[in-house]
mmCIF file of C-alpha atoms in Angstrom:
data_model
loop_
_atom_site.group_PDB
_atom_site.id
_atom_site.type_symbol
_atom_site.label_atom_id
_atom_site.label_comp_id
_atom_site.label_asym_id
_atom_site.label_seq_id
_atom_site.Cartn_x
_atom_site.Cartn_y
_atom_site.Cartn_z
ATOM 1 C CA MET A 257 19.849 -58.720 -36.136
ATOM 2 C CA ASN A 258 16.529 -56.905 -36.186
ATOM 3 C CA PRO A 259 15.931 -54.063 -33.808
ATOM 4 C CA ARG A 260 13.754 -54.843 -30.750
ATOM 5 C CA TYR A 261 11.255 -52.664 -28.908
ATOM 6 C CA GLU A 262 11.028 -52.569 -25.152
ATOM 7 C CA TYR A 263 9.061 -50.478 -22.616
ATOM 8 C CA ARG A 264 11.677 -48.622 -20.388
ATOM 9 C CA ALA A 265 11.715 -45.903 -17.834
ATOM 10 C CA LEU A 266 13.970 -42.876 -18.901
ATOM 11 C CA LEU A 267 15.792 -40.217 -16.968
ATOM 12 C CA ALA A 268 17.546 -37.310 -18.506
ATOM 13 C CA CYS A 269 19.804 -34.837 -16.542
ATOM 14 C CA ASP A 270 21.078 -31.425 -17.660
ATOM 15 C CA ILE A 271 23.561 -29.151 -15.756
ATOM 16 C CA ALA A 272 21.934 -25.701 -15.695
ATOM 17 C CA GLY A 273 24.069 -22.857 -16.689
ATOM 18 C CA SER A 274 27.043 -25.065 -17.841
ATOM 19 C CA ALA A 275 27.894 -22.899 -20.840
ATOM 20 C CA GLY A 276 30.761 -20.400 -20.650
ATOM 21 C CA ARG A 277 32.602 -21.956 -17.705
ATOM 22 C CA GLY A 278 35.564 -23.103 -19.804
ATOM 23 C CA GLN A 279 36.932 -26.592 -20.525
ATOM 24 C CA GLN A 280 38.405 -27.281 -17.200
ATOM 25 C CA ARG A 281 35.273 -26.374 -15.198
ATOM 26 C CA LEU A 282 32.936 -28.112 -17.619
ATOM 27 C CA GLN A 283 34.810 -31.377 -17.114
ATOM 28 C CA GLU A 284 34.785 -30.893 -13.312
ATOM 29 C CA ILE A 285 31.030 -30.334 -13.174
ATOM 30 C CA ARG A 286 30.374 -33.188 -15.641
ATOM 31 C CA GLY A 287 32.402 -35.482 -13.227
ATOM 32 C CA ALA A 288 30.523 -34.136 -10.254
ATOM 33 C CA LEU A 289 27.193 -35.026 -11.812
ATOM 34 C CA ARG A 290 28.326 -38.576 -12.860
ATOM 35 C CA SER A 291 29.885 -39.266 -9.450
ATOM 36 C CA ALA A 292 26.745 -38.032 -7.666
ATOM 37 C CA LEU A 293 24.523 -40.039 -9.845
ATOM 38 C CA SER A 294 26.542 -43.199 -9.473
ATOM 39 C CA GLU A 295 26.493 -42.879 -5.668
ATOM 40 C CA ALA A 296 22.693 -42.118 -5.680
ATOM 41 C CA LEU A 297 22.084 -45.245 -7.903
ATOM 42 C CA GLY A 298 24.133 -47.286 -5.332
ATOM 43 C CA VAL A 299 21.965 -46.075 -2.377
ATOM 44 C CA ALA A 300 18.886 -46.756 -4.477
ATOM 45 C CA GLU A 301 20.147 -50.380 -4.988
ATOM 46 C CA LEU A 302 20.306 -49.980 -8.662
ATOM 47 C CA ASP A 303 23.309 -51.509 -10.304
ATOM 48 C CA SER A 304 24.819 -48.824 -12.543
ATOM 49 C CA ARG A 305 26.042 -51.656 -14.933
ATOM 50 C CA ASP A 306 22.365 -52.427 -15.726
ATOM 51 C CA VAL A 307 21.600 -48.821 -16.532
ATOM 52 C CA SER A 308 22.436 -47.542 -19.987
ATOM 53 C CA TYR A 309 24.312 -44.227 -19.445
ATOM 54 C CA VAL A 310 24.798 -41.837 -22.360
ATOM 55 C CA ASP A 311 26.885 -38.577 -21.891
ATOM 56 C CA THR A 312 25.132 -35.727 -23.537
ATOM 57 C CA GLY A 313 28.018 -33.195 -23.016
ATOM 58 C CA ASP A 314 26.425 -31.053 -20.330
ATOM 59 C CA GLY A 315 24.329 -33.865 -18.845
ATOM 60 C CA CYS A 316 23.352 -37.441 -19.366
ATOM 61 C CA ARG A 317 20.548 -39.775 -20.414
ATOM 62 C CA LEU A 318 19.692 -43.063 -18.550
ATOM 63 C CA VAL A 319 17.659 -46.020 -19.737
ATOM 64 C CA ALA A 320 16.553 -48.147 -16.886
ATOM 65 C CA PRO A 321 16.770 -51.957 -17.104
ATOM 66 C CA ALA A 322 13.787 -53.908 -18.316
ATOM 67 C CA GLY A 323 11.162 -54.521 -15.638
ATOM 68 C CA LEU A 324 12.451 -51.857 -13.203
ATOM 69 C CA PRO A 325 9.486 -50.592 -11.252
ATOM 70 C CA LYS A 326 9.158 -46.876 -12.304
ATOM 71 C CA ALA A 327 8.946 -45.648 -8.651
ATOM 72 C CA GLU A 328 12.551 -46.775 -8.242
ATOM 73 C CA LEU A 329 13.814 -44.217 -10.621
ATOM 74 C CA LEU A 330 12.279 -41.478 -8.364
ATOM 75 C CA VAL A 331 12.785 -42.454 -4.724
ATOM 76 C CA PRO A 332 15.276 -42.601 -3.232
ATOM 77 C CA LEU A 333 17.280 -41.763 -6.343
ATOM 78 C CA LEU A 334 16.251 -38.148 -6.812
ATOM 79 C CA PRO A 335 16.494 -37.178 -3.093
ATOM 80 C CA GLU A 336 19.938 -38.989 -2.872
ATOM 81 C CA LEU A 337 21.086 -37.222 -5.951
ATOM 82 C CA SER A 338 19.979 -33.865 -4.485
ATOM 83 C CA VAL A 339 21.921 -34.582 -1.264
ATOM 84 C CA ARG A 340 25.143 -35.406 -3.116
ATOM 85 C CA ILE A 341 24.958 -32.333 -5.481
ATOM 86 C CA ARG A 342 24.329 -30.112 -2.482
ATOM 87 C CA ALA A 343 27.385 -31.663 -0.742
ATOM 88 C CA HIS A 344 29.493 -30.999 -3.864
ATOM 89 C CA ASN A 345 28.373 -27.416 -4.004
ATOM 90 C CA ARG A 346 29.407 -26.778 -0.393
ATOM 91 C CA GLN A 347 32.952 -27.671 -1.147
ATOM 92 C CA ALA A 348 33.097 -26.179 -4.735
ATOM 93 C CA GLY A 349 33.978 -22.759 -5.791
ATOM 94 C CA SER A 350 31.373 -20.529 -7.285
ATOM 95 C CA ASP A 351 32.223 -21.456 -10.869
ATOM 96 C CA ALA A 352 32.171 -25.170 -10.207
ATOM 97 C CA ARG A 353 28.737 -25.422 -8.369
ATOM 98 C CA VAL A 354 26.056 -27.539 -10.024
ATOM 99 C CA ARG A 355 22.342 -27.284 -10.452
ATOM 100 C CA VAL A 356 20.709 -30.242 -12.076
ATOM 101 C CA ARG A 357 17.477 -30.330 -14.196
ATOM 102 C CA ALA A 358 16.023 -33.792 -14.523
ATOM 103 C CA ALA A 359 13.237 -35.133 -16.603
ATOM 104 C CA VAL A 360 11.535 -38.597 -16.202
ATOM 105 C CA HIS A 361 9.332 -40.417 -18.638
ATOM 106 C CA ALA A 362 8.750 -43.968 -19.885
ATOM 107 C CA GLY A 363 7.716 -45.541 -23.182
ATOM 108 C CA GLU A 364 8.527 -48.078 -25.822
ATOM 109 C CA VAL A 365 12.087 -47.501 -27.191
ATOM 110 C CA ARG A 366 13.964 -49.155 -30.049
ATOM 111 C CA PHE A 367 17.258 -51.025 -29.409
ATOM 112 C CA GLU A 368 19.534 -51.468 -32.366
ATOM 113 C CA SER A 369 22.001 -54.285 -32.756
ATOM 114 C CA ASP A 370 24.917 -51.953 -32.024
ATOM 115 C CA GLY A 371 23.476 -50.994 -28.585
ATOM 116 C CA THR A 372 22.101 -47.511 -29.492
ATOM 117 C CA VAL A 373 18.611 -46.655 -28.324
ATOM 118 C CA SER A 374 16.082 -44.387 -29.927
ATOM 119 C CA GLY A 375 12.337 -43.561 -30.096
ATOM 120 C CA THR A 376 9.704 -40.970 -29.676
ATOM 121 C CA PRO A 377 9.820 -41.184 -25.853
ATOM 122 C CA PHE A 378 13.196 -39.496 -26.012
ATOM 123 C CA GLU A 379 11.503 -36.594 -27.816
ATOM 124 C CA THR A 380 9.187 -36.182 -24.897
ATOM 125 C CA LEU A 381 12.038 -36.397 -22.464
ATOM 126 C CA ALA A 382 13.849 -33.654 -24.356
ATOM 127 C CA ARG A 383 10.858 -31.298 -24.282
ATOM 128 C CA LEU A 384 10.308 -31.835 -20.551
ATOM 129 C CA LEU A 385 13.925 -31.166 -19.887
ATOM 130 C CA ASP A 386 13.890 -27.904 -21.803
ATOM 131 C CA SER A 387 10.572 -26.706 -20.462
ATOM 132 C CA GLY A 388 10.083 -23.304 -18.804
ATOM 133 C CA PRO A 389 8.532 -24.595 -15.566
ATOM 134 C CA LEU A 390 11.537 -26.871 -14.932
ATOM 135 C CA ARG A 391 13.981 -24.015 -15.707
ATOM 136 C CA HIS A 392 12.215 -21.775 -13.157
ATOM 137 C CA ALA A 393 12.110 -24.521 -10.614
ATOM 138 C CA ALA A 394 15.901 -24.844 -10.975
ATOM 139 C CA VAL A 395 16.592 -21.385 -9.808
ATOM 140 C CA VAL A 396 14.112 -21.189 -6.884
ATOM 141 C CA GLY A 397 15.873 -20.828 -3.571
ATOM 142 C CA PRO A 398 18.867 -18.681 -2.483
ATOM 143 C CA ASP A 399 21.438 -21.094 -4.018
ATOM 144 C CA GLY A 400 19.187 -22.696 -6.561
ATOM 145 C CA ALA A 401 17.592 -26.043 -6.074
ATOM 146 C CA PRO A 402 20.325 -28.642 -6.253
ATOM 147 C CA VAL A 403 18.003 -31.008 -8.282
ATOM 148 C CA ALA A 404 14.760 -29.979 -9.844
ATOM 149 C CA ALA A 405 12.875 -32.755 -11.614
ATOM 150 C CA ILE A 406 9.868 -32.943 -13.972
ATOM 151 C CA LEU A 407 7.593 -36.068 -14.561
ATOM 152 C CA SER A 408 5.466 -36.635 -17.548
ATOM 153 C CA GLN A 409 1.753 -37.093 -16.883
ATOM 154 C CA HIS A 410 2.151 -40.745 -17.846
ATOM 155 C CA TYR A 411 4.979 -41.392 -15.394
ATOM 156 C CA TYR A 412 3.183 -39.488 -12.604
ATOM 157 C CA GLU A 413 0.008 -41.503 -13.100
ATOM 158 C CA GLU A 414 2.021 -44.674 -12.902
ATOM 159 C CA THR A 415 3.883 -43.949 -9.848
ATOM 160 C CA VAL A 416 2.506 -41.112 -7.548
ATOM 161 C CA GLY A 417 -0.465 -41.833 -5.411
ATOM 162 C CA HIS A 418 -0.043 -45.651 -5.381
ATOM 163 C CA GLY A 419 1.178 -45.858 -1.801
ATOM 164 C CA TYR A 420 5.038 -45.815 -2.529
ATOM 165 C CA GLU A 421 6.982 -44.313 0.247
ATOM 166 C CA GLY A 422 8.216 -40.798 -0.444
ATOM 167 C CA LEU A 423 5.871 -40.426 -3.451
ATOM 168 C CA GLU A 424 2.990 -38.515 -1.799
ATOM 169 C CA THR A 425 0.974 -36.288 -4.162
ATOM 170 C CA GLY A 426 1.675 -33.374 -1.899
ATOM 171 C CA ALA A 427 5.459 -33.441 -3.019
ATOM 172 C CA PHE A 428 4.556 -32.548 -6.637
ATOM 173 C CA THR A 429 3.372 -29.354 -8.353
ATOM 174 C CA ALA A 430 1.335 -29.405 -11.524
ATOM 175 C CA ALA A 431 2.883 -27.576 -14.536
ATOM 176 C CA ASP A 432 1.523 -26.952 -18.096
ATOM 177 C CA VAL A 433 4.333 -27.387 -20.513
ATOM 178 C CA LEU A 434 4.507 -26.001 -23.986
ATOM 179 C CA VAL A 435 7.774 -26.511 -25.901
ATOM 180 C CA LYS A 436 7.683 -26.292 -29.701
ATOM 181 C CA GLU A 437 4.963 -28.810 -30.765
ATOM 182 C CA TYR A 438 4.802 -30.511 -27.379
ATOM 183 C CA ALA A 439 1.961 -29.318 -25.050
ATOM 184 C CA ALA A 440 1.083 -31.473 -22.014
ATOM 185 C CA ARG A 441 0.584 -31.463 -18.275
ATOM 186 C CA ALA A 442 3.563 -32.445 -16.280
ATOM 187 C CA TRP A 443 4.660 -32.567 -12.558
ATOM 188 C CA LEU A 444 7.482 -30.811 -10.791
ATOM 189 C CA TRP A 445 9.554 -31.929 -7.893
ATOM 190 C CA TYR A 446 12.166 -29.608 -6.346
ATOM 191 C CA PRO A 447 13.256 -29.858 -2.700
ATOM 192 C CA GLY A 448 13.148 -26.694 -0.762
ATOM 193 C CA SER A 449 11.074 -24.679 -3.142
ATOM 194 C CA PRO A 450 8.261 -22.432 -1.674
ATOM 195 C CA VAL A 451 5.831 -24.242 -4.221
ATOM 196 C CA GLY A 452 7.541 -27.605 -4.260
ATOM 197 C CA PRO A 453 7.388 -30.632 -1.977
ATOM 198 C CA HIS A 454 4.637 -30.868 0.628
ATOM 199 C CA GLY A 455 3.335 -27.482 -0.174
ATOM 200 C CA GLY A 456 -0.169 -28.974 -0.369
ATOM 201 C CA SER A 457 -1.452 -25.781 -2.060
ATOM 202 C CA GLY A 458 -2.397 -27.210 -5.467
ATOM 203 C CA ARG A 459 -0.703 -24.272 -7.120
ATOM 204 C CA GLU A 460 0.250 -24.591 -10.779
ATOM 205 C CA VAL A 461 3.139 -23.205 -12.602
ATOM 206 C CA GLY A 462 2.896 -22.782 -16.392
ATOM 207 C CA SER A 463 5.164 -21.166 -18.980
ATOM 208 C CA HIS A 464 4.754 -20.934 -22.715
ATOM 209 C CA GLU A 465 8.181 -19.363 -23.278
ATOM 210 C CA ARG A 466 11.604 -20.650 -22.604
ATOM 211 C CA PRO A 467 13.142 -18.383 -19.914
ATOM 212 C CA ALA A 468 16.612 -17.214 -19.692
ATOM 213 C CA GLU A 469 18.956 -18.903 -17.180
ATOM 214 C CA VAL A 470 18.713 -16.753 -14.133
ATOM 215 C CA GLU A 471 21.215 -16.966 -11.417
ATOM 216 C CA PRO A 472 20.108 -15.860 -7.832
ATOM 217 C CA PRO A 473 21.553 -12.515 -6.820
ATOM 218 C CA THR A 474 24.846 -12.767 -4.879
ATOM 219 C CA GLY A 475 24.344 -12.542 -1.134
ATOM 220 C CA GLU A 476 20.552 -12.818 -1.118
ATOM 221 C CA SER A 477 19.189 -14.777 1.799
ATOM 222 C CA GLY A 478 15.932 -16.500 2.330
ATOM 223 C CA PRO A 479 13.661 -18.317 -0.158
ATOM 224 C CA ARG A 480 12.838 -16.729 -3.453
ATOM 225 C CA THR A 481 9.292 -17.136 -4.785
ATOM 226 C CA VAL A 482 8.410 -18.020 -8.427
ATOM 227 C CA GLU A 483 7.091 -14.442 -8.785
ATOM 228 C CA GLN A 484 10.558 -13.113 -7.806
ATOM 229 C CA VAL A 485 12.252 -15.506 -10.297
ATOM 230 C CA VAL A 486 9.998 -14.606 -13.249
ATOM 231 C CA ARG A 487 10.408 -10.839 -12.656
ATOM 232 C CA ALA A 488 14.170 -11.303 -12.507
ATOM 233 C CA ALA A 489 14.016 -13.251 -15.760
ATOM 234 C CA ASP A 490 11.702 -10.519 -17.326
ATOM 235 C CA HIS A 491 9.805 -13.084 -19.131
ATOM 236 C CA GLY A 492 6.388 -12.944 -17.534
ATOM 237 C CA THR A 493 3.986 -11.871 -14.821
ATOM 238 C CA VAL A 494 2.663 -14.065 -11.984
ATOM 239 C CA PHE A 495 -0.971 -13.656 -11.196
ATOM 240 C CA ALA A 496 -3.299 -15.407 -8.916
ATOM 241 C CA VAL A 497 -7.014 -16.185 -8.777
ATOM 242 C CA ALA A 498 -9.204 -16.500 -5.783
ATOM 243 C CA SER A 499 -8.748 -20.253 -5.629
ATOM 244 C CA GLY A 500 -5.066 -19.732 -5.010
ATOM 245 C CA VAL A 501 -4.009 -21.102 -8.383
ATOM 246 C CA GLN A 502 -0.884 -19.312 -9.611
ATOM 247 C CA HIS A 503 -0.128 -18.842 -13.279
ATOM 248 C CA ILE A 504 2.698 -17.383 -15.275
ATOM 249 C CA ARG A 505 1.772 -15.186 -18.253
ATOM 250 C CA PRO A 506 4.546 -14.354 -20.741
ATOM 251 C CA ASP A 507 4.989 -10.654 -21.268
ATOM 252 C CA GLU A 508 4.140 -9.209 -24.668
ATOM 253 C CA ARG A 509 7.116 -8.058 -26.656
ATOM 254 C CA GLY A 510 6.670 -5.077 -28.950
#
């Protein structure tokens, strides 16, 4: 049987800071992500049986069913996932709490006769998931954002601003992504961030260097700004221009 090519919406999730927790905790947080995602899919009225789910070890990759409107992979799915991850974190110990990075893209993928799926859209998805702006977004806030998501420019243009409820342009922050050979504009969504949803400031966050995983200081209260996060990571300096646009410039290393 020959492979077939189909246009599909794609979602990848990664558990931030999953390394070094040990086998037992890793299995616990993987289960928490899968459970939260399954419940969020149900609330979004998406049948999990129609969604291709691939476990990636410390995250997952979803291929939406053919013909699914791309907006449905964002709202209410991402807010519902965020609610459930936050609920898990309230009950979990410090070594079993979860922060999730999510990347969303769409494109023509290849389906093999054995059910495996491949294609260049997955390369874009991986670059977005590994990008500096998304990693910074995942640590903004006193406990970290439960879910921080990044949309490709293509996905953003196809969904945001078309009148879908919950997808107002003010809920997204522009970011310039540069990972390996991939360089493109993308759009961040992270609830509760000072530069995230409904900020309306038009600020941009860019990073040309993969930052280290930064855990918020224990006992710190109140929101943390992107500037504080970058300084904590020691990977760059935030500077602003008169228009209010905010940039991140990687520090030079001698």
